[in-house]
Every structure is written in C-alpha cells, then in structure tokens.
PDB file of C-alpha atoms and ligand atoms in Angstrom:
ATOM      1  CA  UNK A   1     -24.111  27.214  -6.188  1.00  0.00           C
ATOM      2  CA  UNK A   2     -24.975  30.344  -7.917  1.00  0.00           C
ATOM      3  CA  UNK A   3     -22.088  30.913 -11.242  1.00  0.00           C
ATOM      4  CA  UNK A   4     -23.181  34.792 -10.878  1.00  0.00           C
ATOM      5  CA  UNK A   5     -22.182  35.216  -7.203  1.00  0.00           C
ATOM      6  CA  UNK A   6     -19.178  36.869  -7.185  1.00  0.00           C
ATOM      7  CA  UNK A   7     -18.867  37.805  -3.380  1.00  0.00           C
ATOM      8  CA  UNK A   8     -15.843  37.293  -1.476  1.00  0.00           C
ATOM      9  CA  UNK A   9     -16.690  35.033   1.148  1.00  0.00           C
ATOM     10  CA  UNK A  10     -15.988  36.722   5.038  1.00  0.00           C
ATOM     11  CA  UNK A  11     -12.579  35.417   6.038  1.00  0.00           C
ATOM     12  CA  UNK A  12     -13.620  35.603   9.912  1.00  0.00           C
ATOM     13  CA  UNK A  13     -17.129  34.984  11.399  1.00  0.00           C
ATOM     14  CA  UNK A  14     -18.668  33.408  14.745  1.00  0.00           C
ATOM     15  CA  UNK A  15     -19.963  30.286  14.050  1.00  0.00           C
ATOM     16  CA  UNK A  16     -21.967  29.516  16.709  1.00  0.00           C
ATOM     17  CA  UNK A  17     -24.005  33.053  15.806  1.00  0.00           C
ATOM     18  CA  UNK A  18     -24.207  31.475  12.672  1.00  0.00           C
ATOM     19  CA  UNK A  19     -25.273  28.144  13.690  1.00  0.00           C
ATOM     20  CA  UNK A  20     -27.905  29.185  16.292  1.00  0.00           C
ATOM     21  CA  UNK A  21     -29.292  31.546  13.458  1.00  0.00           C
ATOM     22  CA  UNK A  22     -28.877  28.879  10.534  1.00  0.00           C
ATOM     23  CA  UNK A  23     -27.186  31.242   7.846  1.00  0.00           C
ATOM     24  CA  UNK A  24     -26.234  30.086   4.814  1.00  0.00           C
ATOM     25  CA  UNK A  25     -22.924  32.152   3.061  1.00  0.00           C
ATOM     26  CA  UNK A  26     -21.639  31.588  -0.497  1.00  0.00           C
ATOM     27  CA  UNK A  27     -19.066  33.884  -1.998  1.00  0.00           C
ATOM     28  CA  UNK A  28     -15.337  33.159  -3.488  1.00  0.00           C
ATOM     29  CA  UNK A  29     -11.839  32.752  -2.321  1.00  0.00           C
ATOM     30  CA  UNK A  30      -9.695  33.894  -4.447  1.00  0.00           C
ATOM     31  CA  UNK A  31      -6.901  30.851  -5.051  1.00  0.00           C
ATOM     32  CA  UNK A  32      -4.098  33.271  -5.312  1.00  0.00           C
ATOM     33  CA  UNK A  33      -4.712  33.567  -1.516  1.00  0.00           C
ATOM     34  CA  UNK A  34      -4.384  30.457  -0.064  1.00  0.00           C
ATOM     35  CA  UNK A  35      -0.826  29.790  -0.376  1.00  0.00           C
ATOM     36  CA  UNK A  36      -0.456  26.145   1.241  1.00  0.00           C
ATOM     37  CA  UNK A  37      -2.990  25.136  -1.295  1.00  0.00           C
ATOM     38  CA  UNK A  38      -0.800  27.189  -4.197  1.00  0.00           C
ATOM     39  CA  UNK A  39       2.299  25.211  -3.355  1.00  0.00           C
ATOM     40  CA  UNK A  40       0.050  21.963  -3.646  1.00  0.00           C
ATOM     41  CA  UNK A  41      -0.583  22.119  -7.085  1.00  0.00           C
ATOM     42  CA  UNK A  42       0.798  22.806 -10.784  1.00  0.00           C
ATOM     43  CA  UNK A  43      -1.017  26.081 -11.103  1.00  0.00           C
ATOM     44  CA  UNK A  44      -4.291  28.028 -11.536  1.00  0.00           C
ATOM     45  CA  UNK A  45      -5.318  30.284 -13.931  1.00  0.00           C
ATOM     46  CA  UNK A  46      -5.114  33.783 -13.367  1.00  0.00           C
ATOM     47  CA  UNK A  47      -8.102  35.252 -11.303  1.00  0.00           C
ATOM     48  CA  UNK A  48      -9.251  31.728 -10.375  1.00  0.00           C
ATOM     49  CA  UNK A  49     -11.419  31.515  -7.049  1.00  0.00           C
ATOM     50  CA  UNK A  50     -12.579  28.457  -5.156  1.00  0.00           C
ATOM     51  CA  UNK A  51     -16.629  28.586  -5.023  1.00  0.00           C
ATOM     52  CA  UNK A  52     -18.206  28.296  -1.362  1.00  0.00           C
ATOM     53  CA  UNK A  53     -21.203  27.652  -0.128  1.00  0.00           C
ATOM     54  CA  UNK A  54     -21.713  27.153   3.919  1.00  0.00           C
ATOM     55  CA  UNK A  55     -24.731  26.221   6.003  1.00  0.00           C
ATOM     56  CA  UNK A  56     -24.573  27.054   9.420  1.00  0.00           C
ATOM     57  CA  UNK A  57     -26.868  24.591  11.388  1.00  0.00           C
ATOM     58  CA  UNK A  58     -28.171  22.995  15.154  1.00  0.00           C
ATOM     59  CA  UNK A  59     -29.086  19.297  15.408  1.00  0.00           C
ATOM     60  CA  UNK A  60     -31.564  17.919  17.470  1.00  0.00           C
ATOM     61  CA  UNK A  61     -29.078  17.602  20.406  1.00  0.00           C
ATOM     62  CA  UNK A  62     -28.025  21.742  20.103  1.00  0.00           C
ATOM     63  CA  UNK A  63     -24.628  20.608  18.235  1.00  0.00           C
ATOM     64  CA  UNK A  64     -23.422  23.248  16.064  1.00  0.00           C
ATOM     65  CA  UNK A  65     -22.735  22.356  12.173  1.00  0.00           C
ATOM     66  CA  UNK A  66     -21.572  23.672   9.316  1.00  0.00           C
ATOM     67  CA  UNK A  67     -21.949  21.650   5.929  1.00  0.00           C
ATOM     68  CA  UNK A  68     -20.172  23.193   3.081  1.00  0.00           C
ATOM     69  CA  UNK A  69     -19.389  22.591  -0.641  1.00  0.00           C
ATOM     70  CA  UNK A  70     -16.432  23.771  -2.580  1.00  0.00           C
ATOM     71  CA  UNK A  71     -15.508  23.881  -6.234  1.00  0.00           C
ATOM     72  CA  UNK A  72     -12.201  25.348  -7.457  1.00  0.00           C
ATOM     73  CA  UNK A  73     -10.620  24.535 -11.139  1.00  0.00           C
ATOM     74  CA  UNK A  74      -6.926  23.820 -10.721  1.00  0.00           C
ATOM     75  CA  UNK A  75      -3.651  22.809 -12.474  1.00  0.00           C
ATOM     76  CA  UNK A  76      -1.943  18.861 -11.868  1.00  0.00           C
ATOM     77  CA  UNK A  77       0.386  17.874 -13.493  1.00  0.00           C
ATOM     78  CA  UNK A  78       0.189  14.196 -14.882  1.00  0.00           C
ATOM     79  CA  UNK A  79       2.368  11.607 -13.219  1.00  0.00           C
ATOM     80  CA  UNK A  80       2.310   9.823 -16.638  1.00  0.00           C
ATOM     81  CA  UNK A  81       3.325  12.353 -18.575  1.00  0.00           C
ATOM     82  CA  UNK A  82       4.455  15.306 -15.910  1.00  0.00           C
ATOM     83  CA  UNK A  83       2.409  17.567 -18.288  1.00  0.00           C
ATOM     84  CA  UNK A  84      -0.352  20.187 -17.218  1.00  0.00           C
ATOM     85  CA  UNK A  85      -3.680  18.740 -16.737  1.00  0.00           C
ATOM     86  CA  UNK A  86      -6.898  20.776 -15.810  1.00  0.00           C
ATOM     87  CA  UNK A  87      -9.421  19.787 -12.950  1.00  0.00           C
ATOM     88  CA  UNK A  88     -12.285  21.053 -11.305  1.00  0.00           C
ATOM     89  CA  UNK A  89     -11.644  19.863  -7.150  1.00  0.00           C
ATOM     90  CA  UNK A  90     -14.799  19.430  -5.718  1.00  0.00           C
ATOM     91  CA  UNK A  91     -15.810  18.850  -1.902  1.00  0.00           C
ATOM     92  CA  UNK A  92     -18.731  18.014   0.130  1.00  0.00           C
ATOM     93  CA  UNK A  93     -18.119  17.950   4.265  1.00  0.00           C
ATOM     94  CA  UNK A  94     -20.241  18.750   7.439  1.00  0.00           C
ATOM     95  CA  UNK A  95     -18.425  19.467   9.883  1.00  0.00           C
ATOM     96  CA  UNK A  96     -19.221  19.809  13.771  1.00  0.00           C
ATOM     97  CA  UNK A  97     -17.662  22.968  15.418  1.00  0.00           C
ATOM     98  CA  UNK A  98     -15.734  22.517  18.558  1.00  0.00           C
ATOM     99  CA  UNK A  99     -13.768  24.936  20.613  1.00  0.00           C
ATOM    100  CA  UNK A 100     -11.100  21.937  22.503  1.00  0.00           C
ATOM    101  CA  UNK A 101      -9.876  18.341  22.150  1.00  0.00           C
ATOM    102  CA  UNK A 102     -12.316  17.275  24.073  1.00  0.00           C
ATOM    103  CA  UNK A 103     -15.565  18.119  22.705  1.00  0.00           C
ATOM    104  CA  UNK A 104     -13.828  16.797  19.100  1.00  0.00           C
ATOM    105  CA  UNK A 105     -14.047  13.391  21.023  1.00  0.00           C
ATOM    106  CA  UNK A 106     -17.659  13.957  22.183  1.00  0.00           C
ATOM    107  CA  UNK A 107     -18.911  14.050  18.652  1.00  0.00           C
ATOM    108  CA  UNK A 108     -20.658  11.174  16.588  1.00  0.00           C
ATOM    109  CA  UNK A 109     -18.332   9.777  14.235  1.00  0.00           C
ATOM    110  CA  UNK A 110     -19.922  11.042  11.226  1.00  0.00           C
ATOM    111  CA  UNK A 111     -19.100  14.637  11.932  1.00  0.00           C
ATOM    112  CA  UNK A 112     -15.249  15.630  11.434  1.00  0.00           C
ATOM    113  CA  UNK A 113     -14.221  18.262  14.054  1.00  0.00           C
ATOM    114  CA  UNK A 114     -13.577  21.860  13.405  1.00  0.00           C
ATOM    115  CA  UNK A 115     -11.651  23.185  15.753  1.00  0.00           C
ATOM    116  CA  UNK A 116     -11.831  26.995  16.339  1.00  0.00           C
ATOM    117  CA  UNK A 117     -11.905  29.699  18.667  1.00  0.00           C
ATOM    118  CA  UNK A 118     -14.891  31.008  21.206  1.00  0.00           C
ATOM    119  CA  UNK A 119     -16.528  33.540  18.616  1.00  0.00           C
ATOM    120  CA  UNK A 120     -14.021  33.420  15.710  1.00  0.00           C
ATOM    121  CA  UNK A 121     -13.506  31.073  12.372  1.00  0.00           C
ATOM    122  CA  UNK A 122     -11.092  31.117   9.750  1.00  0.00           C
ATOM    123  CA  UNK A 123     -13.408  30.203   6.940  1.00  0.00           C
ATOM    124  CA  UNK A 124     -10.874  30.705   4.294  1.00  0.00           C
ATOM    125  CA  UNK A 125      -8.240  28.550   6.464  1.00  0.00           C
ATOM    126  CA  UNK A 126     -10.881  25.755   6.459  1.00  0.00           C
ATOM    127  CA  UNK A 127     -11.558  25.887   3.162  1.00  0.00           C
ATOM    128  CA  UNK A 128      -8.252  25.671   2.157  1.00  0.00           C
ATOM    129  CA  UNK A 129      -7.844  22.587   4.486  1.00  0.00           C
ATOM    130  CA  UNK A 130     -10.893  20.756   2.731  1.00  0.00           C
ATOM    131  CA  UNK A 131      -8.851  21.406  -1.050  1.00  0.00           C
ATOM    132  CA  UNK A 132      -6.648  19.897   0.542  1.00  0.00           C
ATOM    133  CA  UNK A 133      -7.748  17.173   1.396  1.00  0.00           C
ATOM    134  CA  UNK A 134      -9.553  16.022  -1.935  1.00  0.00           C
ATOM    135  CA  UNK A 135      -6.287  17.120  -4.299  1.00  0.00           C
ATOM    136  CA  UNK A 136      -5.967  13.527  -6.063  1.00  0.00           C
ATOM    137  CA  UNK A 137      -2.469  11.754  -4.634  1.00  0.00           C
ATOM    138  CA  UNK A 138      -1.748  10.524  -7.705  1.00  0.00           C
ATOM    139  CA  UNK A 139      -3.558  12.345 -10.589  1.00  0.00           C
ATOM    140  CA  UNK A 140      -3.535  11.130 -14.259  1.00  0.00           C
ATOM    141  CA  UNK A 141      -4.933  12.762 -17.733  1.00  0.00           C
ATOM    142  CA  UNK A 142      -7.634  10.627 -18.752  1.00  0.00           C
ATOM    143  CA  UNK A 143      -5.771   7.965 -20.994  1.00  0.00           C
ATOM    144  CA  UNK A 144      -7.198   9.352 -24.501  1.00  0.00           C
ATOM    145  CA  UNK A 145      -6.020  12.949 -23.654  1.00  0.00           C
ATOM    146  CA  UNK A 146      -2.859  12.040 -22.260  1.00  0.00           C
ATOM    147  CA  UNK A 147       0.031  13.031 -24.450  1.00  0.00           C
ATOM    148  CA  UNK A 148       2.309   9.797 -23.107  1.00  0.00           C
ATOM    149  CA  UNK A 149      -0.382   7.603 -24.320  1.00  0.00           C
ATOM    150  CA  UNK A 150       1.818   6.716 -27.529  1.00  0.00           C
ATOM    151  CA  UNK A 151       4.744   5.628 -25.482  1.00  0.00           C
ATOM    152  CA  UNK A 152       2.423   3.538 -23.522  1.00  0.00           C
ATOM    153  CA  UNK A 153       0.706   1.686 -26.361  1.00  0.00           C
ATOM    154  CA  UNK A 154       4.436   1.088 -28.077  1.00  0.00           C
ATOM    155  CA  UNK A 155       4.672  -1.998 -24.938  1.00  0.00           C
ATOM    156  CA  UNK A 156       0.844  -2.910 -25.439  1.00  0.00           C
ATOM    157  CA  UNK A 157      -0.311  -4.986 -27.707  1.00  0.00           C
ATOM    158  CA  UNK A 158      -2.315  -3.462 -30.728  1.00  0.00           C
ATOM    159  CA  UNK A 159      -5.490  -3.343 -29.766  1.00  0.00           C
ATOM    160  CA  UNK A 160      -6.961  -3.149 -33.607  1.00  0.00           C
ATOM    161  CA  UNK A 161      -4.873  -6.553 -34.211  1.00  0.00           C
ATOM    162  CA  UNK A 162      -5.444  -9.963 -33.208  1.00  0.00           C
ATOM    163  CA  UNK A 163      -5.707 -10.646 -29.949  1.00  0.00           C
ATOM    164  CA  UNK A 164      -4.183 -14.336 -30.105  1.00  0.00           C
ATOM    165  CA  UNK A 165      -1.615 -14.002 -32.810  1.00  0.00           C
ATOM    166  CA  UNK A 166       0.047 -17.169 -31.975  1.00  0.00           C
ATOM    167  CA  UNK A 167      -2.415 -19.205 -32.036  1.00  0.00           C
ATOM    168  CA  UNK A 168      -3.983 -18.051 -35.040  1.00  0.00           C
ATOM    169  CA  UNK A 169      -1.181 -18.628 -37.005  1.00  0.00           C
ATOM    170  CA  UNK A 170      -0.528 -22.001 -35.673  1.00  0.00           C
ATOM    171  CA  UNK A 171      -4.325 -22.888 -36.927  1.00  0.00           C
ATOM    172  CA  UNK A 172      -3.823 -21.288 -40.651  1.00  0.00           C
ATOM    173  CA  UNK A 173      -0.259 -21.381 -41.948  1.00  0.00           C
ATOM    174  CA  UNK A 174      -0.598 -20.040 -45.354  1.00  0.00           C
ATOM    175  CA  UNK A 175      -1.730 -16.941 -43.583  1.00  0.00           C
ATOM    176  CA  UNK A 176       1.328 -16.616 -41.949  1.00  0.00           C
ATOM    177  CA  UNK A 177       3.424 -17.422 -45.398  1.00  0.00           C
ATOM    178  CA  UNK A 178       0.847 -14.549 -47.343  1.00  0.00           C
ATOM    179  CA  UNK A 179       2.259 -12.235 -44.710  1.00  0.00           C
ATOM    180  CA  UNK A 180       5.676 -12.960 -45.335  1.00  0.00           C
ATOM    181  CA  UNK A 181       4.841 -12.628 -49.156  1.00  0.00           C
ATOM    182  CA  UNK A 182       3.908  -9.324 -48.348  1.00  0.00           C
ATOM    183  CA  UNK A 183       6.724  -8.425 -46.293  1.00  0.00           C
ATOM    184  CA  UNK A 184       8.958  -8.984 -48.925  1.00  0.00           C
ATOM    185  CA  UNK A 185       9.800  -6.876 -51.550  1.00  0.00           C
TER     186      UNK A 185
HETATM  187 ZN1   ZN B   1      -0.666  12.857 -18.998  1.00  0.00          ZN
END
C-alpha cells in the first residue's frame, strides 16, 4: 500500500462492475467515521485513517471476489495495566460477494461471504467489520514496555538471582552464614 495515497476510499460502489472489470481501489477511511469500531477501542489519534486496498476479481468458475488489506493504528488499553497501548491492526481477507443466504452457502469454504445488495456495497461498512474482527480480545503491552511489569516481578522470582536457592544453600553453608554476616549490622 502506497503511504502517499491519501484518497478517501468510495463509501458505495457495484461490485460486480468491479469484479467483472478487475479494479483495484486504495484510499482511506477516516477512523473518526466508523463509530462501532470507535466504541471498540481506547482511542485513535486525531486524523487517524484506516489504509485500504481492494481487488475486485472473477475466478475460474465466474465467482465474484474481492481480496482486501487494511491497516489502521489504534489505541488498547492493557488488561495488565488498563493503561494506553498503541497498535497498528492489520487484516488480510478475500471475500466472495453474494447477494442472499443462499449463494453464501454455495461458496467454497475458503471464501467468507459478503453479503450485499444487487449493484451496491458499503465498502466502509465492510471494512469496519474486518477491524473488527482482528481487534485482539485480550490485548497486552509487550512485557518490557508494560508499566505493571514491576508489580508483576515483586511475586516472581529474581531472575538475576539463583535459580535454586534452596538447594544451593543446603550444598554450601558458610555461604548462607557470609550472608547473614552481611545482613547484619
Ligand atoms: Zn500494560
């Protein structure tokens, strides 16, 4: 995808004009505007847009396509430390385009159904559907950059230490009375 492409992509088009001529759209939603997907997450930074790209396609058997990739930086929030933490969502889907129930059940099961109408898609509505669907359930700071990582390590054991205290001590008791030496003041 193209960082200088700063088109909006079309909120409506026909797909299956678009399949049968194989187009290929990019452009940018602006996040601001998908609200469902707002309420999902912590936040976004102001101006923030979710990067499309779309190809329209046939297969061999004249089934209509559309295989798309997203990329939209967002706002979690930790469930370690209910802090802020950034993330870039990213999504890769092909799709087959069906107008009913029915034809969803005709297709391979490979390709996910969209559903839309006759001549018209809401491309913005789908893309908003396919955030959805890769926000993390449970998303956590990497553990280096999370700011509850000193609460955590406080029931760990110390990682620079020993790792078999016990038995170390059992095997050298004068180490154990040098420590106490020390100890003491
Ligand atoms: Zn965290």
């Amino acid at each position: 995808m193209s960082k200088a492409s700063s088109t909006e992509l079309p909120k409506t088009v026909d797909p299956y004009r678009l399949a049968e001529q194989e187009i290929v759209l990019e452009g940018e939603i602006p996040l601001q505007a998908l609200s469902r997907f707002g309420d999902s997450v912590f936040g976004f930074e102001d101006g923030a847009v979710c990067r499309v790209s779309l190809s329209f396609s046939m297969d061999g058997e004249r089934r209509r396509m559309v295989t798309g990739e997203l990329e939209a930086p967002v706002t979690l929030e930790c469930q370690r430390c209910m802090g802020p933490m950034q993330k870039t969502l990213v999504s890769r889907f092909t799709l087959g385009l069906v107008t009913s129930d029915e034809q969803a059940q005709q297709l391979p099961k490979e390709l996910e159904p969209f559903l839309t109408d006759d001549f018209s898609a809401d491309l913005w509505s789908l893309t908003e559907d396919e955030l959805l669907l890769v926000l993390p359930p449970f998303p956590l700071h990497e553990r280096d950059e999370c700011p509850a990582r000193e609460e955590l390590e406080a029931f760990e054991p110390d990682e620079s230490g020993d790792e078999e205290p016990v038995r170390k001590a059992e095997d050298n008791p004068f180490s154990v009375l040098a420590d106490l030496k020390t100890k003491k003041h």
